[in-house]
Amino acid sequence: MTERRYDYDLFVIGAGSGGVRAARRASEAGARVAVAEESRVGGTCVIRGCIPKKFLVYASQFGEAFEDAVGYGWSYDKASFDWPTLIANKDREIARLEGVYRSNLEKSGVELINDRAVLAGGHEIELKRTGTTVSAERILISTGGRPNPHRALHGHELCITSDEAFELEKLPEKVVIAGGGYIAVEFAGIFATLGVETTILYRGKEILQRFDMDLRRLLHAEYENKGIHIRCQDVLGRIERKSDGWLRGTFLGGDCYDAEQIMLAVGRLPNTEGLGLEKLGIRQDKRGSICVDEYSKTNVEYVWAIGDVTDRMQLTPVAIHEAMCFVDTVFCGRPTKPDYGSVATAVFSQPELGTVGMTEDQARCDIDNLAIYKSVFRPLKNTLSGRSERMLMKLVVDADTDKVLGAHVLGPDAGEMAQLLGVSVKMGVTKSDFDRTMAVHPTAAEELVTMYKPSYTVRKGEVVEAA
Ligand code: NDP
């Protein structure tokens, strides 16, 4: 494929979800590929993100399941939970998955180099531990990101981030989580349902800024029903260690709060430090993310970047999609731009949130006539159990074209529903398509196809007709 001027046709820096997929696909397309990883293979998603997080979510859901079981005739003497057992089991499974990633690379013919790789100038890459230099015709940077340590905060070094939360030796009695995004909300649900007194501290007006307001409000209310304290429009001013080992956080408002752990979940930073980007003059934005064009190419002709090291959508499936588009474009002669339209996503809060497409507020800005279909109800399962938790389904519809612009769910299995709603919305589903779809009964999801009348309509941003 390449004149043998270089050691490799493609050198990938970073073996996370995106890097591994690109390396394997390029190798399967006939390229000589190496991937370097200084840490564990699998990246954020497998090692310290999506997968271990989901294990913690599953673990934390059993407490409520035991409570609910009583209404269904079950009784039990005493259920107890052991955090170290969970962490050990989680670690064992993550180690197994890492092994699978390694063997998949091997099976695809990719050379895995366990070393820190940095750009050395031109087409050369320096491997720090061995001190050797290799060359590649093309280079792909997929080094991902890491939690923002929030260095501007006095006492930030006393806090944990999600990285450490996965490794805690014991569950704290009391935790404060700073931030109101995915990670803050997911970990608040995990900690609280495992019995930790939990506070979310968010600088904005309502948690989960990028999501539909109805879901944000209902999740807020349900979190408070679970005993989670949510303090909005405030931030931490400083943190100190007390003599008893606990932490004291002083809010900018002036008052103090003591907690055993304070967790920072205030976004993630791209892993670009010390990568040697300046040697090639690779452009970065002010956050340090690598700037790329629509095909994930940097301003240097033979260097590309994908995943969280670029500032696009920080989601595993998006990084994988970018990887596949990169290989199609560069190694398969099929120029393909990543498609960021109607990306479905889930927040593994409790209750779960699943969503695709426009929020009502976004649609109000762009679309003249909207019909909003909304249903808030107590799922069937919660009747015998006596649980008061509600579920919310919402469709945002363009009233002129009948097109469903956004579908939003808060409640059990919302993430699973979002995956399927994602297919329909991507295909351009109309509200009439929902109406002529037979319900699957009795399910919670059937509510999505039985909301026949709009709850209200919106004209040029204003509600004109409320049900
Ligand atoms: P998010 O961008 O989701 O949230 C960051 C939060 O921190 C926001 O609430 C933001 O406030 C707040 N914040 C930022 N800077 C400061 C500051 N200086 N002081 C106080 N608050 C601040 O990031 P996360 O860290 O939660 O997650 C990173 C990314 O990882 C997510 O964006 C998501 O793409 C991905 N992820 C996906 C998951 C999933 O798919 N289920 C799960 C976990 C992560 P504001 O809203 O005002 O900007």
Short mmCIF file of C-alpha atoms and ligand atoms in Angstrom, two decimals:
data_model
loop_
_atom_site.label_atom_id
_atom_site.label_comp_id
_atom_site.label_asym_id
_atom_site.label_seq_id
_atom_site.Cartn_x
_atom_site.Cartn_y
_atom_site.Cartn_z
CA MET A 1 0.00 0.00 0.00
CA THR A 2 2.77 2.41 0.95
CA GLU A 3 6.26 2.75 -0.42
CA ARG A 4 8.37 1.32 2.39
CA ARG A 5 9.81 4.68 3.40
CA TYR A 6 8.00 4.43 6.73
CA ASP A 7 7.81 1.76 9.41
CA TYR A 8 4.00 1.91 9.35
CA ASP A 9 1.24 3.09 7.04
CA LEU A 10 -0.68 4.29 10.09
CA PHE A 11 0.43 5.01 13.63
CA VAL A 12 -2.39 5.50 16.12
CA ILE A 13 -1.65 7.26 19.40
CA GLY A 14 -4.12 6.11 22.07
CA ALA A 15 -5.94 2.77 22.31
CA GLY A 16 -9.37 3.89 23.47
CA SER A 17 -12.64 3.14 21.68
CA GLY A 18 -11.86 5.36 18.69
CA GLY A 19 -8.17 4.47 18.33
CA VAL A 20 -8.74 0.73 18.58
CA ARG A 21 -11.55 0.79 16.02
CA ALA A 22 -9.50 2.88 13.56
CA ALA A 23 -6.42 0.68 14.00
CA ARG A 24 -8.33 -2.56 13.46
CA ARG A 25 -10.32 -1.32 10.46
CA ALA A 26 -7.25 0.18 8.78
CA SER A 27 -5.31 -3.03 9.32
CA GLU A 28 -8.19 -5.10 7.96
CA ALA A 29 -8.13 -2.78 4.91
CA GLY A 30 -4.52 -3.80 4.30
CA ALA A 31 -2.51 -1.11 6.09
CA ARG A 32 0.50 -1.79 8.34
CA VAL A 33 -0.73 -0.37 11.63
CA ALA A 34 0.65 0.18 15.11
CA VAL A 35 -1.19 1.62 18.08
CA ALA A 36 0.59 3.00 21.12
CA GLU A 37 -1.00 3.09 24.57
CA GLU A 38 0.77 4.31 27.70
CA SER A 39 -1.97 3.12 30.04
CA ARG A 40 -4.51 0.33 29.80
CA VAL A 41 -6.09 -0.66 26.49
CA GLY A 42 -9.74 0.33 26.20
CA GLY A 43 -9.54 4.01 27.15
CA THR A 44 -12.01 5.99 29.20
CA CYS A 45 -15.11 4.02 28.18
CA VAL A 46 -13.84 0.60 29.18
CA ILE A 47 -11.42 1.37 31.99
CA ARG A 48 -12.79 4.42 33.81
CA GLY A 49 -16.03 5.47 32.14
CA CYS A 50 -19.16 4.02 30.57
CA ILE A 51 -18.68 0.34 31.40
CA PRO A 52 -17.58 0.51 35.06
CA LYS A 53 -20.15 3.30 35.57
CA LYS A 54 -22.92 1.02 34.32
CA PHE A 55 -21.79 -1.67 36.78
CA LEU A 56 -22.08 0.85 39.62
CA VAL A 57 -25.51 1.90 38.37
CA TYR A 58 -26.67 -1.73 38.28
CA ALA A 59 -25.31 -2.29 41.77
CA SER A 60 -27.04 0.77 43.13
CA GLN A 61 -30.42 -0.20 41.65
CA PHE A 62 -30.75 -3.30 43.83
CA GLY A 63 -31.53 -1.28 46.98
CA GLU A 64 -34.78 0.06 45.50
CA ALA A 65 -35.52 -3.32 43.90
CA PHE A 66 -35.41 -4.93 47.37
CA GLU A 67 -37.80 -2.26 48.67
CA ASP A 68 -40.15 -2.70 45.69
CA ALA A 69 -40.15 -6.46 46.09
CA VAL A 70 -42.09 -6.21 49.36
CA GLY A 71 -45.22 -4.94 47.58
CA TYR A 72 -44.95 -7.96 45.32
CA GLY A 73 -45.05 -10.38 48.21
CA TRP A 74 -41.37 -10.83 48.91
CA SER A 75 -39.82 -10.54 52.29
CA TYR A 76 -36.20 -10.70 53.28
CA ASP A 77 -34.40 -10.52 56.58
CA LYS A 78 -31.71 -8.04 55.83
CA ALA A 79 -30.00 -7.07 52.61
CA SER A 80 -26.50 -5.74 52.93
CA PHE A 81 -24.11 -4.24 50.45
CA ASP A 82 -20.33 -4.49 50.32
CA TRP A 83 -18.55 -1.85 48.24
CA PRO A 84 -15.12 -3.60 48.14
CA THR A 85 -16.78 -6.73 46.68
CA LEU A 86 -18.41 -4.65 43.96
CA ILE A 87 -15.15 -2.86 43.13
CA ALA A 88 -13.19 -6.12 43.03
CA ASN A 89 -15.76 -7.76 40.74
CA LYS A 90 -15.87 -4.68 38.53
CA ASP A 91 -12.06 -4.68 38.29
CA ARG A 92 -12.03 -8.34 37.33
CA GLU A 93 -14.51 -7.77 34.50
CA ILE A 94 -12.66 -4.67 33.26
CA ALA A 95 -9.42 -6.70 33.18
CA ARG A 96 -11.21 -9.36 31.12
CA LEU A 97 -12.54 -6.74 28.70
CA GLU A 98 -9.09 -5.21 28.36
CA GLY A 99 -7.82 -8.66 27.40
CA VAL A 100 -10.53 -8.90 24.73
CA TYR A 101 -9.48 -5.54 23.30
CA ARG A 102 -5.86 -6.66 23.21
CA SER A 103 -6.62 -9.94 21.51
CA ASN A 104 -8.93 -8.24 18.98
CA LEU A 105 -6.08 -5.91 18.03
CA GLU A 106 -3.80 -8.89 17.62
CA LYS A 107 -6.36 -10.80 15.54
CA SER A 108 -6.72 -7.80 13.25
CA GLY A 109 -2.96 -7.72 12.73
CA VAL A 110 -2.35 -4.46 14.62
CA GLU A 111 0.92 -4.07 16.51
CA LEU A 112 0.22 -2.90 20.06
CA ILE A 113 3.00 -0.86 21.64
CA ASN A 114 2.72 -0.37 25.40
CA ASP A 115 4.50 2.93 25.59
CA ARG A 116 3.92 6.65 25.61
CA ALA A 117 4.17 7.94 22.05
CA VAL A 118 4.83 11.57 21.23
CA LEU A 119 5.23 13.37 17.94
CA ALA A 120 8.92 13.87 17.26
CA GLY A 121 8.67 16.00 14.11
CA GLY A 122 7.90 15.13 10.51
CA HIS A 123 6.55 11.62 10.23
CA GLU A 124 8.45 10.42 13.29
CA ILE A 125 7.05 9.26 16.62
CA GLU A 126 9.16 8.85 19.71
CA LEU A 127 8.40 6.02 22.12
CA LYS A 128 9.31 7.42 25.50
CA ARG A 129 9.95 4.32 27.57
CA THR A 130 12.11 2.48 25.09
CA GLY A 131 13.63 5.68 23.71
CA THR A 132 13.16 4.48 20.14
CA THR A 133 11.79 6.40 17.20
CA VAL A 134 9.50 4.99 14.52
CA SER A 135 8.00 6.53 11.42
CA ALA A 136 4.57 6.41 9.82
CA GLU A 137 3.08 7.70 6.61
CA ARG A 138 -0.04 8.79 8.49
CA ILE A 139 -0.68 9.51 12.13
CA LEU A 140 -3.99 9.37 14.00
CA ILE A 141 -4.28 11.03 17.41
CA SER A 142 -6.94 9.48 19.62
CA THR A 143 -5.65 10.21 23.11
CA GLY A 144 -9.06 11.07 24.59
CA GLY A 145 -9.57 13.26 27.60
CA ARG A 146 -9.37 13.36 31.38
CA PRO A 147 -11.41 14.97 34.15
CA ASN A 148 -10.88 18.70 34.50
CA PRO A 149 -8.97 19.04 37.80
CA HIS A 150 -10.33 22.59 38.22
CA ARG A 151 -6.96 24.03 39.24
CA ALA A 152 -8.45 27.48 39.80
CA LEU A 153 -10.29 26.13 42.84
CA HIS A 154 -8.41 26.52 46.11
CA GLY A 155 -8.03 23.00 47.54
CA HIS A 156 -8.92 21.22 44.29
CA GLU A 157 -6.17 18.65 44.98
CA LEU A 158 -8.20 17.36 47.96
CA CYS A 159 -11.10 16.40 45.70
CA ILE A 160 -11.73 13.25 43.74
CA THR A 161 -12.92 13.00 40.15
CA SER A 162 -14.75 10.14 38.45
CA ASP A 163 -11.35 8.42 37.98
CA GLU A 164 -10.90 8.05 41.74
CA ALA A 165 -14.60 7.43 42.42
CA PHE A 166 -14.22 4.10 40.61
CA GLU A 167 -11.40 3.10 42.94
CA LEU A 168 -12.57 4.32 46.36
CA GLU A 169 -11.64 1.90 49.13
CA LYS A 170 -14.83 2.71 51.01
CA LEU A 171 -18.09 4.45 50.30
CA PRO A 172 -18.12 7.91 51.84
CA GLU A 173 -20.83 8.81 54.33
CA LYS A 174 -21.38 12.18 52.72
CA VAL A 175 -20.40 13.46 49.29
CA VAL A 176 -20.66 16.75 47.46
CA ILE A 177 -20.50 16.57 43.67
CA ALA A 178 -19.65 19.77 41.83
CA GLY A 179 -21.15 20.00 38.33
CA GLY A 180 -24.54 19.41 36.79
CA GLY A 181 -23.68 17.36 33.69
CA TYR A 182 -23.74 13.66 32.83
CA ILE A 183 -21.10 12.57 35.33
CA ALA A 184 -22.36 14.60 38.30
CA VAL A 185 -25.92 13.41 37.82
CA GLU A 186 -25.00 9.77 37.22
CA PHE A 187 -22.69 9.54 40.23
CA ALA A 188 -25.19 11.36 42.43
CA GLY A 189 -27.71 8.62 41.60
CA ILE A 190 -25.16 5.88 42.32
CA PHE A 191 -23.97 7.30 45.63
CA ALA A 192 -27.42 8.26 46.92
CA THR A 193 -29.05 4.92 46.17
CA LEU A 194 -26.13 3.18 47.87
CA GLY A 195 -26.92 5.15 50.99
CA VAL A 196 -24.48 8.06 50.77
CA GLU A 197 -25.80 11.49 51.78
CA THR A 198 -25.37 13.25 48.45
CA THR A 199 -25.38 16.87 47.36
CA ILE A 200 -25.14 18.16 43.79
CA LEU A 201 -23.73 21.65 43.52
CA TYR A 202 -24.44 23.22 40.13
CA ARG A 203 -23.60 26.70 38.92
CA GLY A 204 -26.58 26.99 36.54
CA LYS A 205 -30.33 27.27 37.10
CA GLU A 206 -31.19 23.63 36.47
CA ILE A 207 -29.11 20.46 36.16
CA LEU A 208 -28.33 18.85 32.77
CA GLN A 209 -28.16 22.00 30.74
CA ARG A 210 -28.33 20.49 27.25
CA PHE A 211 -31.46 18.41 27.81
CA ASP A 212 -35.18 19.12 27.56
CA MET A 213 -36.39 21.28 30.44
CA ASP A 214 -39.32 19.01 31.36
CA LEU A 215 -36.97 16.08 31.88
CA ARG A 216 -34.51 18.23 33.84
CA ARG A 217 -37.24 19.45 36.17
CA LEU A 218 -38.77 16.03 36.74
CA LEU A 219 -35.38 14.41 37.33
CA HIS A 220 -34.57 17.19 39.80
CA ALA A 221 -37.81 16.51 41.65
CA GLU A 222 -37.28 12.74 41.68
CA TYR A 223 -33.72 13.18 42.91
CA GLU A 224 -34.97 15.33 45.75
CA ASN A 225 -37.56 12.64 46.54
CA LYS A 226 -34.67 10.23 46.92
CA GLY A 227 -33.06 12.59 49.39
CA ILE A 228 -30.42 14.06 47.05
CA HIS A 229 -29.78 17.70 47.85
CA ILE A 230 -29.49 19.86 44.75
CA ARG A 231 -28.06 23.29 45.17
CA CYS A 232 -28.17 25.39 41.99
CA GLN A 233 -26.61 28.74 41.13
CA ASP A 234 -23.68 28.30 43.49
CA VAL A 235 -20.10 27.07 43.23
CA LEU A 236 -17.32 26.05 45.56
CA GLY A 237 -15.01 28.88 46.58
CA ARG A 238 -12.42 26.85 48.54
CA ILE A 239 -11.87 23.46 50.10
CA GLU A 240 -9.90 22.59 53.21
CA ARG A 241 -9.08 19.38 55.07
CA LYS A 242 -10.44 19.33 58.62
CA SER A 243 -8.61 17.79 61.55
CA ASP A 244 -10.97 14.77 61.51
CA GLY A 245 -9.98 14.02 57.90
CA TRP A 246 -13.24 15.24 56.35
CA LEU A 247 -13.36 18.12 53.90
CA ARG A 248 -14.93 21.52 54.37
CA GLY A 249 -16.20 23.19 51.22
CA THR A 250 -16.95 26.88 51.37
CA PHE A 251 -19.46 28.02 48.80
CA LEU A 252 -19.09 31.35 47.05
CA GLY A 253 -22.32 32.28 48.82
CA GLY A 254 -20.23 32.17 52.05
CA ASP A 255 -21.63 29.18 53.95
CA CYS A 256 -19.76 25.92 54.52
CA TYR A 257 -20.53 22.26 54.02
CA ASP A 258 -18.62 19.29 55.41
CA ALA A 259 -18.30 16.06 53.44
CA GLU A 260 -16.15 12.98 53.49
CA GLN A 261 -15.46 13.34 49.77
CA ILE A 262 -15.91 16.18 47.31
CA MET A 263 -16.08 15.07 43.70
CA LEU A 264 -15.39 17.38 40.78
CA ALA A 265 -17.41 16.62 37.65
CA VAL A 266 -16.91 19.90 35.84
CA GLY A 267 -16.17 18.64 32.35
CA ARG A 268 -13.19 16.95 30.75
CA LEU A 269 -10.00 18.23 29.15
CA PRO A 270 -8.34 16.86 26.01
CA ASN A 271 -5.17 14.82 26.48
CA THR A 272 -2.87 16.96 24.39
CA GLU A 273 -0.20 17.99 26.90
CA GLY A 274 3.33 16.91 26.00
CA LEU A 275 2.20 15.23 22.79
CA GLY A 276 4.62 17.27 20.66
CA LEU A 277 1.82 18.93 18.68
CA GLU A 278 3.87 22.11 18.47
CA LYS A 279 6.64 20.27 16.62
CA LEU A 280 4.28 19.84 13.69
CA GLY A 281 2.40 23.09 14.23
CA ILE A 282 -0.89 21.23 14.83
CA ARG A 283 -3.60 23.73 15.60
CA GLN A 284 -5.46 23.58 18.93
CA ASP A 285 -8.38 25.58 20.25
CA LYS A 286 -8.26 27.53 23.49
CA ARG A 287 -9.21 24.47 25.56
CA GLY A 288 -6.29 22.59 24.02
CA SER A 289 -8.48 20.35 21.82
CA ILE A 290 -7.09 19.48 18.40
CA CYS A 291 -8.81 21.37 15.58
CA VAL A 292 -9.91 19.16 12.70
CA ASP A 293 -11.85 19.54 9.47
CA GLU A 294 -15.03 17.68 8.52
CA TYR A 295 -12.99 14.57 7.75
CA SER A 296 -11.16 14.65 11.12
CA LYS A 297 -7.98 15.91 9.46
CA THR A 298 -5.77 18.40 11.31
CA ASN A 299 -4.06 21.31 9.55
CA VAL A 300 -1.12 18.94 8.91
CA GLU A 301 -1.67 16.91 5.75
CA TYR A 302 -0.80 13.50 7.22
CA VAL A 303 -2.23 13.84 10.76
CA TRP A 304 -5.83 13.18 11.82
CA ALA A 305 -7.55 13.26 15.22
CA ILE A 306 -10.74 11.64 16.49
CA GLY A 307 -12.71 11.27 19.72
CA ASP A 308 -12.51 13.36 22.88
CA VAL A 309 -9.14 14.88 21.98
CA THR A 310 -11.12 16.94 19.46
CA ASP A 311 -13.91 19.19 20.64
CA ARG A 312 -16.92 17.53 19.04
CA MET A 313 -19.31 15.18 20.85
CA GLN A 314 -17.73 13.43 23.83
CA LEU A 315 -19.49 10.10 23.36
CA THR A 316 -17.99 6.66 22.77
CA PRO A 317 -20.20 5.76 19.77
CA VAL A 318 -19.33 9.09 18.17
CA ALA A 319 -15.58 8.40 18.52
CA ILE A 320 -16.12 4.96 16.98
CA HIS A 321 -18.12 6.49 14.13
CA GLU A 322 -15.39 9.08 13.53
CA ALA A 323 -12.85 6.22 13.44
CA MET A 324 -14.83 4.36 10.78
CA CYS A 325 -15.29 7.51 8.69
CA PHE A 326 -11.54 8.15 8.96
CA VAL A 327 -10.68 4.67 7.67
CA ASP A 328 -13.29 4.88 4.89
CA THR A 329 -11.88 8.24 3.82
CA VAL A 330 -8.17 7.53 4.09
CA PHE A 331 -7.78 3.80 3.44
CA CYS A 332 -10.86 2.76 1.47
CA GLY A 333 -11.18 5.60 -1.05
CA ARG A 334 -14.65 6.57 0.25
CA PRO A 335 -14.50 10.12 1.61
CA THR A 336 -17.00 10.08 4.50
CA LYS A 337 -17.81 12.89 6.91
CA PRO A 338 -19.03 11.89 10.38
CA ASP A 339 -22.77 12.48 10.68
CA TYR A 340 -23.70 14.23 13.91
CA GLY A 341 -27.42 14.53 13.16
CA SER A 342 -29.94 13.09 15.64
CA VAL A 343 -27.44 11.41 17.95
CA ALA A 344 -29.42 9.58 20.63
CA THR A 345 -27.96 9.63 24.11
CA ALA A 346 -28.76 8.45 27.62
CA VAL A 347 -27.92 9.70 31.06
CA PHE A 348 -27.82 6.80 33.50
CA SER A 349 -29.48 8.75 36.24
CA GLN A 350 -32.12 7.06 38.39
CA PRO A 351 -34.65 7.38 36.80
CA GLU A 352 -32.81 7.09 33.52
CA LEU A 353 -32.98 9.69 30.79
CA GLY A 354 -32.97 8.89 27.07
CA THR A 355 -33.26 11.43 24.34
CA VAL A 356 -32.82 12.12 20.66
CA GLY A 357 -33.22 15.24 18.57
CA MET A 358 -34.33 18.72 19.49
CA THR A 359 -35.42 19.86 22.90
CA GLU A 360 -38.58 21.95 23.02
CA ASP A 361 -36.52 25.08 23.69
CA GLN A 362 -34.26 24.45 20.69
CA ALA A 363 -37.28 23.77 18.48
CA ARG A 364 -38.99 26.95 19.68
CA CYS A 365 -36.01 28.93 18.36
CA ASP A 366 -35.96 27.28 14.93
CA ILE A 367 -39.50 26.15 14.07
CA ASP A 368 -42.58 28.37 13.74
CA ASN A 369 -45.32 25.90 14.62
CA LEU A 370 -44.86 23.12 17.13
CA ALA A 371 -47.11 20.51 18.65
CA ILE A 372 -45.89 19.16 21.98
CA TYR A 373 -47.08 15.77 23.20
CA LYS A 374 -46.35 15.05 26.79
CA SER A 375 -47.32 12.39 29.29
CA VAL A 376 -46.29 12.09 32.92
CA PHE A 377 -47.40 8.95 34.70
CA ARG A 378 -46.51 6.36 37.31
CA PRO A 379 -45.23 3.21 35.58
CA LEU A 380 -47.27 0.07 36.23
CA LYS A 381 -44.42 -1.54 38.15
CA ASN A 382 -44.55 1.26 40.71
CA THR A 383 -48.18 0.58 41.64
CA LEU A 384 -47.87 -2.58 43.75
CA SER A 385 -44.48 -1.48 45.03
CA GLY A 386 -45.96 1.82 46.19
CA ARG A 387 -43.06 3.77 44.68
CA SER A 388 -44.14 7.28 43.76
CA GLU A 389 -41.54 7.80 41.02
CA ARG A 390 -43.00 9.14 37.80
CA MET A 391 -42.10 8.66 34.18
CA LEU A 392 -42.14 11.28 31.41
CA MET A 393 -42.51 10.87 27.65
CA LYS A 394 -42.38 13.80 25.30
CA LEU A 395 -42.50 14.28 21.55
CA VAL A 396 -41.61 17.60 19.93
CA VAL A 397 -43.33 17.75 16.55
CA ASP A 398 -43.14 20.24 13.69
CA ALA A 399 -46.87 21.01 13.31
CA ASP A 400 -46.48 22.03 9.65
CA THR A 401 -44.61 18.97 8.41
CA ASP A 402 -45.73 16.48 11.10
CA LYS A 403 -42.06 15.53 11.52
CA VAL A 404 -40.93 14.38 14.97
CA LEU A 405 -38.04 16.67 15.84
CA GLY A 406 -37.28 15.33 19.29
CA ALA A 407 -38.23 12.37 21.47
CA HIS A 408 -37.48 12.45 25.19
CA VAL A 409 -38.01 9.88 27.90
CA LEU A 410 -37.34 9.88 31.64
CA GLY A 411 -37.93 6.60 33.39
CA PRO A 412 -36.88 2.95 33.52
CA ASP A 413 -35.10 1.76 30.36
CA ALA A 414 -35.17 5.23 28.78
CA GLY A 415 -31.72 4.57 27.31
CA GLU A 416 -32.95 1.42 25.58
CA MET A 417 -35.93 3.33 24.19
CA ALA A 418 -33.70 6.18 23.00
CA GLN A 419 -31.72 3.74 20.87
CA LEU A 420 -34.84 2.71 18.93
CA LEU A 421 -36.33 6.20 18.87
CA GLY A 422 -32.97 7.24 17.40
CA VAL A 423 -33.55 4.99 14.38
CA SER A 424 -37.03 6.42 13.72
CA VAL A 425 -36.02 10.04 14.19
CA LYS A 426 -32.99 9.51 11.94
CA MET A 427 -35.33 8.11 9.29
CA GLY A 428 -37.50 11.24 9.52
CA VAL A 429 -40.44 9.70 11.38
CA THR A 430 -43.70 11.67 11.48
CA LYS A 431 -46.23 11.89 14.29
CA SER A 432 -48.70 10.01 12.03
CA ASP A 433 -46.18 7.14 11.89
CA PHE A 434 -46.30 6.98 15.68
CA ASP A 435 -50.10 7.10 15.62
CA ARG A 436 -50.44 4.21 13.16
CA THR A 437 -47.98 2.05 15.10
CA MET A 438 -49.68 -0.56 17.24
CA ALA A 439 -48.91 -0.35 20.94
CA VAL A 440 -46.98 -3.10 22.69
CA HIS A 441 -49.13 -3.74 25.73
CA PRO A 442 -48.59 -3.50 28.64
CA THR A 443 -45.36 -1.56 28.44
CA ALA A 444 -44.33 1.92 29.47
CA ALA A 445 -43.09 2.61 25.94
CA GLU A 446 -46.60 2.22 24.50
CA GLU A 447 -47.29 5.69 25.84
CA LEU A 448 -45.15 6.99 22.98
CA VAL A 449 -47.65 5.75 20.38
CA THR A 450 -50.83 6.60 22.29
CA MET A 451 -50.44 10.34 22.81
CA TYR A 452 -53.02 11.31 20.20
CA LYS A 453 -53.70 14.93 21.15
CA PRO A 454 -51.03 17.58 21.62
CA SER A 455 -50.64 18.79 25.21
CA TYR A 456 -50.17 22.26 23.73
CA THR A 457 -49.08 23.98 20.57
CA VAL A 458 -46.43 26.65 20.17
CA ARG A 459 -46.42 29.41 17.56
CA LYS A 460 -43.30 31.50 17.02
CA GLY A 461 -41.99 30.54 20.45
CA GLU A 462 -45.22 31.24 22.37
CA VAL A 463 -47.68 28.67 23.71
CA VAL A 464 -50.98 29.29 21.90
CA GLU A 465 -53.11 26.38 22.91
CA ALA A 466 -52.87 24.49 26.14
CA ALA A 467 -54.83 21.30 26.63
P1 NDP B 1 -20.59 17.89 31.13
O1 NDP B 1 -20.12 18.81 30.08
O2 NDP B 1 -21.75 17.01 30.88
O3 NDP B 1 -20.89 18.70 32.45
C1 NDP B 1 -19.94 19.53 33.04
C2 NDP B 1 -20.63 20.27 34.15
O4 NDP B 1 -19.68 21.03 34.88
C3 NDP B 1 -21.69 21.24 33.64
O5 NDP B 1 -22.78 21.18 34.50
C4 NDP B 1 -20.97 22.58 33.72
O6 NDP B 1 -21.83 23.65 33.94
C5 NDP B 1 -20.12 22.37 34.97
N1 NDP B 1 -18.92 23.21 35.01
C6 NDP B 1 -18.00 23.38 34.04
N2 NDP B 1 -17.02 24.20 34.47
C7 NDP B 1 -17.33 24.55 35.72
C8 NDP B 1 -16.73 25.39 36.69
N3 NDP B 1 -15.59 26.02 36.44
N4 NDP B 1 -17.34 25.53 37.90
C9 NDP B 1 -18.49 24.89 38.16
N5 NDP B 1 -19.12 24.08 37.28
C10 NDP B 1 -18.55 23.92 36.08
O7 NDP B 1 -19.28 17.07 31.54
P2 NDP B 1 -19.07 15.79 32.43
O8 NDP B 1 -17.76 16.01 33.10
O9 NDP B 1 -20.26 15.48 33.25
O10 NDP B 1 -18.91 14.67 31.34
C11 NDP B 1 -17.99 14.85 30.25
C12 NDP B 1 -18.56 14.33 28.98
O11 NDP B 1 -18.50 12.92 28.98
C13 NDP B 1 -20.04 14.65 28.78
O12 NDP B 1 -20.22 15.88 28.15
C14 NDP B 1 -20.52 13.51 27.94
O13 NDP B 1 -20.39 13.88 26.60
C15 NDP B 1 -19.59 12.37 28.30
N6 NDP B 1 -20.30 11.42 29.18
C16 NDP B 1 -21.31 10.70 28.64
C17 NDP B 1 -22.01 9.82 29.42
C18 NDP B 1 -23.14 9.06 28.81
O14 NDP B 1 -23.20 8.96 27.59
N7 NDP B 1 -24.06 8.53 29.61
C19 NDP B 1 -21.69 9.61 30.82
C20 NDP B 1 -20.63 10.44 31.29
C21 NDP B 1 -19.96 11.30 30.49
P3 NDP B 1 -22.69 24.32 32.72
O15 NDP B 1 -23.81 23.39 32.45
O16 NDP B 1 -23.12 25.62 33.29
O17 NDP B 1 -21.72 24.47 31.59
#
